[in-house]
Amino acid sequence: MSRKRLYLGKRGEDIAAEYLLSRGFRLVARNYRQKSGEIDIICRDGDTYVFVEVKTRQNREFGHPTEAVTRRKQLQISRTALIYLSSNELLDAPVRFDVIGVVCDRPVPDITHIAGAFEAP
């Protein structure tokens, strides 16, 4: 991946984290990695653990960034979330999977937050 794309992705994750904090979410972890994959942001919304996938685009030329969360990516996220929950003895905790799309084509980025974007298979 090019440096430009890495920078854009990190910027999008930073914007998403700030957005979540401003709405009362509590950040638990960022870039949680396991062999099964990575979760961009893990946070809490009240008692609910929220696993957030962030997709960032420079513009909408190839569609909205939230459309890039494929079924395969959903499976990867849910598998990794299960590892996180299991290793932290949280298997009974309420969970949710959100997607945040960030488009950086204006001075103030456009943020789309889809709460409960998908269910764990």
PDB file of C-alpha atoms in Angstrom:
ATOM      1  CA  MET A   1       0.000   0.000   0.000  1.00  0.00           C
ATOM      2  CA  SER A   2       1.336   3.440  -0.877  1.00  0.00           C
ATOM      3  CA  ARG A   3       2.259   6.001   1.773  1.00  0.00           C
ATOM      4  CA  LYS A   4      -0.504   8.264   0.493  1.00  0.00           C
ATOM      5  CA  ARG A   5      -3.152   5.565   1.025  1.00  0.00           C
ATOM      6  CA  LEU A   6      -1.735   4.682   4.450  1.00  0.00           C
ATOM      7  CA  TYR A   7      -1.861   8.354   5.463  1.00  0.00           C
ATOM      8  CA  LEU A   8      -5.437   8.716   4.162  1.00  0.00           C
ATOM      9  CA  GLY A   9      -6.532   5.608   6.068  1.00  0.00           C
ATOM     10  CA  LYS A  10      -4.916   6.780   9.299  1.00  0.00           C
ATOM     11  CA  ARG A  11      -6.433  10.225   8.882  1.00  0.00           C
ATOM     12  CA  GLY A  12      -9.866   8.660   8.392  1.00  0.00           C
ATOM     13  CA  GLU A  13      -9.456   6.522  11.511  1.00  0.00           C
ATOM     14  CA  ASP A  14      -8.387   9.580  13.515  1.00  0.00           C
ATOM     15  CA  ILE A  15     -11.430  11.521  12.265  1.00  0.00           C
ATOM     16  CA  ALA A  16     -13.714   8.585  13.099  1.00  0.00           C
ATOM     17  CA  ALA A  17     -12.243   8.236  16.606  1.00  0.00           C
ATOM     18  CA  GLU A  18     -12.760  11.952  17.291  1.00  0.00           C
ATOM     19  CA  TYR A  19     -16.309  11.683  15.948  1.00  0.00           C
ATOM     20  CA  LEU A  20     -17.106   8.752  18.253  1.00  0.00           C
ATOM     21  CA  LEU A  21     -15.585  10.473  21.299  1.00  0.00           C
ATOM     22  CA  SER A  22     -17.633  13.604  20.584  1.00  0.00           C
ATOM     23  CA  ARG A  23     -20.775  11.461  20.712  1.00  0.00           C
ATOM     24  CA  GLY A  24     -19.996   9.930  24.078  1.00  0.00           C
ATOM     25  CA  PHE A  25     -18.414   6.649  22.995  1.00  0.00           C
ATOM     26  CA  ARG A  26     -15.456   5.421  25.044  1.00  0.00           C
ATOM     27  CA  LEU A  27     -12.499   4.171  23.029  1.00  0.00           C
ATOM     28  CA  VAL A  28     -11.182   0.793  24.140  1.00  0.00           C
ATOM     29  CA  ALA A  29      -8.654  -0.051  21.401  1.00  0.00           C
ATOM     30  CA  ARG A  30      -7.483   0.982  17.970  1.00  0.00           C
ATOM     31  CA  ASN A  31      -6.045  -1.236  15.257  1.00  0.00           C
ATOM     32  CA  TYR A  32      -6.648  -4.461  17.176  1.00  0.00           C
ATOM     33  CA  ARG A  33      -4.817  -7.154  15.206  1.00  0.00           C
ATOM     34  CA  GLN A  34      -5.012 -10.930  15.206  1.00  0.00           C
ATOM     35  CA  LYS A  35      -4.196 -13.550  12.588  1.00  0.00           C
ATOM     36  CA  SER A  36      -7.851 -13.425  11.544  1.00  0.00           C
ATOM     37  CA  GLY A  37      -7.674  -9.710  10.737  1.00  0.00           C
ATOM     38  CA  GLU A  38      -7.839  -6.220  12.161  1.00  0.00           C
ATOM     39  CA  ILE A  39     -10.523  -4.096  13.756  1.00  0.00           C
ATOM     40  CA  ASP A  40      -9.992  -0.371  13.270  1.00  0.00           C
ATOM     41  CA  ILE A  41     -11.731   0.818  16.441  1.00  0.00           C
ATOM     42  CA  ILE A  42     -13.191  -0.955  19.451  1.00  0.00           C
ATOM     43  CA  CYS A  43     -15.277   1.290  21.672  1.00  0.00           C
ATOM     44  CA  ARG A  44     -18.157   1.230  24.109  1.00  0.00           C
ATOM     45  CA  ASP A  45     -21.547   2.798  23.653  1.00  0.00           C
ATOM     46  CA  GLY A  46     -22.937   2.437  27.158  1.00  0.00           C
ATOM     47  CA  ASP A  47     -22.661  -1.269  27.965  1.00  0.00           C
ATOM     48  CA  THR A  48     -22.381  -2.294  24.307  1.00  0.00           C
ATOM     49  CA  TYR A  49     -19.012  -3.137  22.779  1.00  0.00           C
ATOM     50  CA  VAL A  50     -18.883  -1.632  19.308  1.00  0.00           C
ATOM     51  CA  PHE A  51     -16.515  -2.926  16.638  1.00  0.00           C
ATOM     52  CA  VAL A  52     -16.019  -0.227  14.021  1.00  0.00           C
ATOM     53  CA  GLU A  53     -14.714  -0.587  10.484  1.00  0.00           C
ATOM     54  CA  VAL A  54     -13.558   2.727   9.013  1.00  0.00           C
ATOM     55  CA  LYS A  55     -13.350   3.269   5.268  1.00  0.00           C
ATOM     56  CA  THR A  56     -11.860   6.482   3.926  1.00  0.00           C
ATOM     57  CA  ARG A  57     -11.860   7.886   0.411  1.00  0.00           C
ATOM     58  CA  GLN A  58     -10.455  11.034  -1.144  1.00  0.00           C
ATOM     59  CA  ASN A  59     -13.690  11.437  -3.135  1.00  0.00           C
ATOM     60  CA  ARG A  60     -16.793   9.522  -4.241  1.00  0.00           C
ATOM     61  CA  GLU A  61     -15.442   8.623  -7.678  1.00  0.00           C
ATOM     62  CA  PHE A  62     -15.662   4.885  -6.959  1.00  0.00           C
ATOM     63  CA  GLY A  63     -18.757   5.035  -4.748  1.00  0.00           C
ATOM     64  CA  HIS A  64     -19.277   5.756  -1.092  1.00  0.00           C
ATOM     65  CA  PRO A  65     -16.622   4.280   1.216  1.00  0.00           C
ATOM     66  CA  THR A  66     -19.198   2.384   3.296  1.00  0.00           C
ATOM     67  CA  GLU A  67     -19.997   0.283   0.221  1.00  0.00           C
ATOM     68  CA  ALA A  68     -16.491  -1.221   0.420  1.00  0.00           C
ATOM     69  CA  VAL A  69     -17.311  -3.333   3.489  1.00  0.00           C
ATOM     70  CA  THR A  70     -17.898  -6.633   1.737  1.00  0.00           C
ATOM     71  CA  ARG A  71     -19.341  -9.829   3.165  1.00  0.00           C
ATOM     72  CA  ARG A  72     -15.804 -11.220   3.331  1.00  0.00           C
ATOM     73  CA  LYS A  73     -14.668  -8.189   5.366  1.00  0.00           C
ATOM     74  CA  GLN A  74     -17.682  -8.589   7.675  1.00  0.00           C
ATOM     75  CA  LEU A  75     -16.685 -12.214   8.339  1.00  0.00           C
ATOM     76  CA  GLN A  76     -13.098 -11.152   9.064  1.00  0.00           C
ATOM     77  CA  ILE A  77     -14.257  -8.466  11.501  1.00  0.00           C
ATOM     78  CA  SER A  78     -16.697 -10.771  13.293  1.00  0.00           C
ATOM     79  CA  ARG A  79     -14.054 -13.518  13.670  1.00  0.00           C
ATOM     80  CA  THR A  80     -11.569 -11.029  15.093  1.00  0.00           C
ATOM     81  CA  ALA A  81     -14.233  -9.572  17.400  1.00  0.00           C
ATOM     82  CA  LEU A  82     -14.940 -13.061  18.746  1.00  0.00           C
ATOM     83  CA  ILE A  83     -11.247 -13.471  19.599  1.00  0.00           C
ATOM     84  CA  TYR A  84     -11.269 -10.110  21.375  1.00  0.00           C
ATOM     85  CA  LEU A  85     -14.419 -10.936  23.336  1.00  0.00           C
ATOM     86  CA  SER A  86     -13.179 -14.394  24.260  1.00  0.00           C
ATOM     87  CA  SER A  87      -9.742 -13.257  25.363  1.00  0.00           C
ATOM     88  CA  ASN A  88     -11.292 -10.540  27.545  1.00  0.00           C
ATOM     89  CA  GLU A  89     -14.015 -12.784  29.013  1.00  0.00           C
ATOM     90  CA  LEU A  90     -16.751 -10.694  27.402  1.00  0.00           C
ATOM     91  CA  LEU A  91     -18.673 -13.361  25.492  1.00  0.00           C
ATOM     92  CA  ASP A  92     -21.907 -12.372  27.277  1.00  0.00           C
ATOM     93  CA  ALA A  93     -21.486  -8.646  26.583  1.00  0.00           C
ATOM     94  CA  PRO A  94     -23.820  -6.927  24.117  1.00  0.00           C
ATOM     95  CA  VAL A  95     -22.029  -6.169  20.835  1.00  0.00           C
ATOM     96  CA  ARG A  96     -22.636  -4.194  17.674  1.00  0.00           C
ATOM     97  CA  PHE A  97     -20.830  -3.820  14.361  1.00  0.00           C
ATOM     98  CA  ASP A  98     -20.691  -0.290  12.938  1.00  0.00           C
ATOM     99  CA  VAL A  99     -19.205   1.144   9.769  1.00  0.00           C
ATOM    100  CA  ILE A 100     -17.950   4.697   9.410  1.00  0.00           C
ATOM    101  CA  GLY A 101     -17.261   6.166   5.987  1.00  0.00           C
ATOM    102  CA  VAL A 102     -15.106   9.267   5.685  1.00  0.00           C
ATOM    103  CA  VAL A 103     -14.842  11.293   2.472  1.00  0.00           C
ATOM    104  CA  CYS A 104     -12.049  13.876   2.498  1.00  0.00           C
ATOM    105  CA  ASP A 105     -13.032  15.984  -0.525  1.00  0.00           C
ATOM    106  CA  ARG A 106     -13.856  19.153   1.467  1.00  0.00           C
ATOM    107  CA  PRO A 107     -12.189  21.153   4.217  1.00  0.00           C
ATOM    108  CA  VAL A 108     -14.544  19.455   6.696  1.00  0.00           C
ATOM    109  CA  PRO A 109     -14.664  15.718   5.896  1.00  0.00           C
ATOM    110  CA  ASP A 110     -18.043  14.087   5.326  1.00  0.00           C
ATOM    111  CA  ILE A 111     -18.707  11.385   7.945  1.00  0.00           C
ATOM    112  CA  THR A 112     -21.328   8.670   7.567  1.00  0.00           C
ATOM    113  CA  HIS A 113     -21.913   6.440  10.606  1.00  0.00           C
ATOM    114  CA  ILE A 114     -23.958   3.285  10.132  1.00  0.00           C
ATOM    115  CA  ALA A 115     -24.732   1.834  13.559  1.00  0.00           C
ATOM    116  CA  GLY A 116     -25.506  -1.877  13.431  1.00  0.00           C
ATOM    117  CA  ALA A 117     -24.307  -2.055   9.835  1.00  0.00           C
ATOM    118  CA  PHE A 118     -24.185  -5.860   9.893  1.00  0.00           C
ATOM    119  CA  GLU A 119     -24.773  -8.842  12.143  1.00  0.00           C
ATOM    120  CA  ALA A 120     -22.172 -11.436  13.039  1.00  0.00           C
ATOM    121  CA  PRO A 121     -22.730 -14.499  10.864  1.00  0.00           C
TER     122      PRO A 121
END
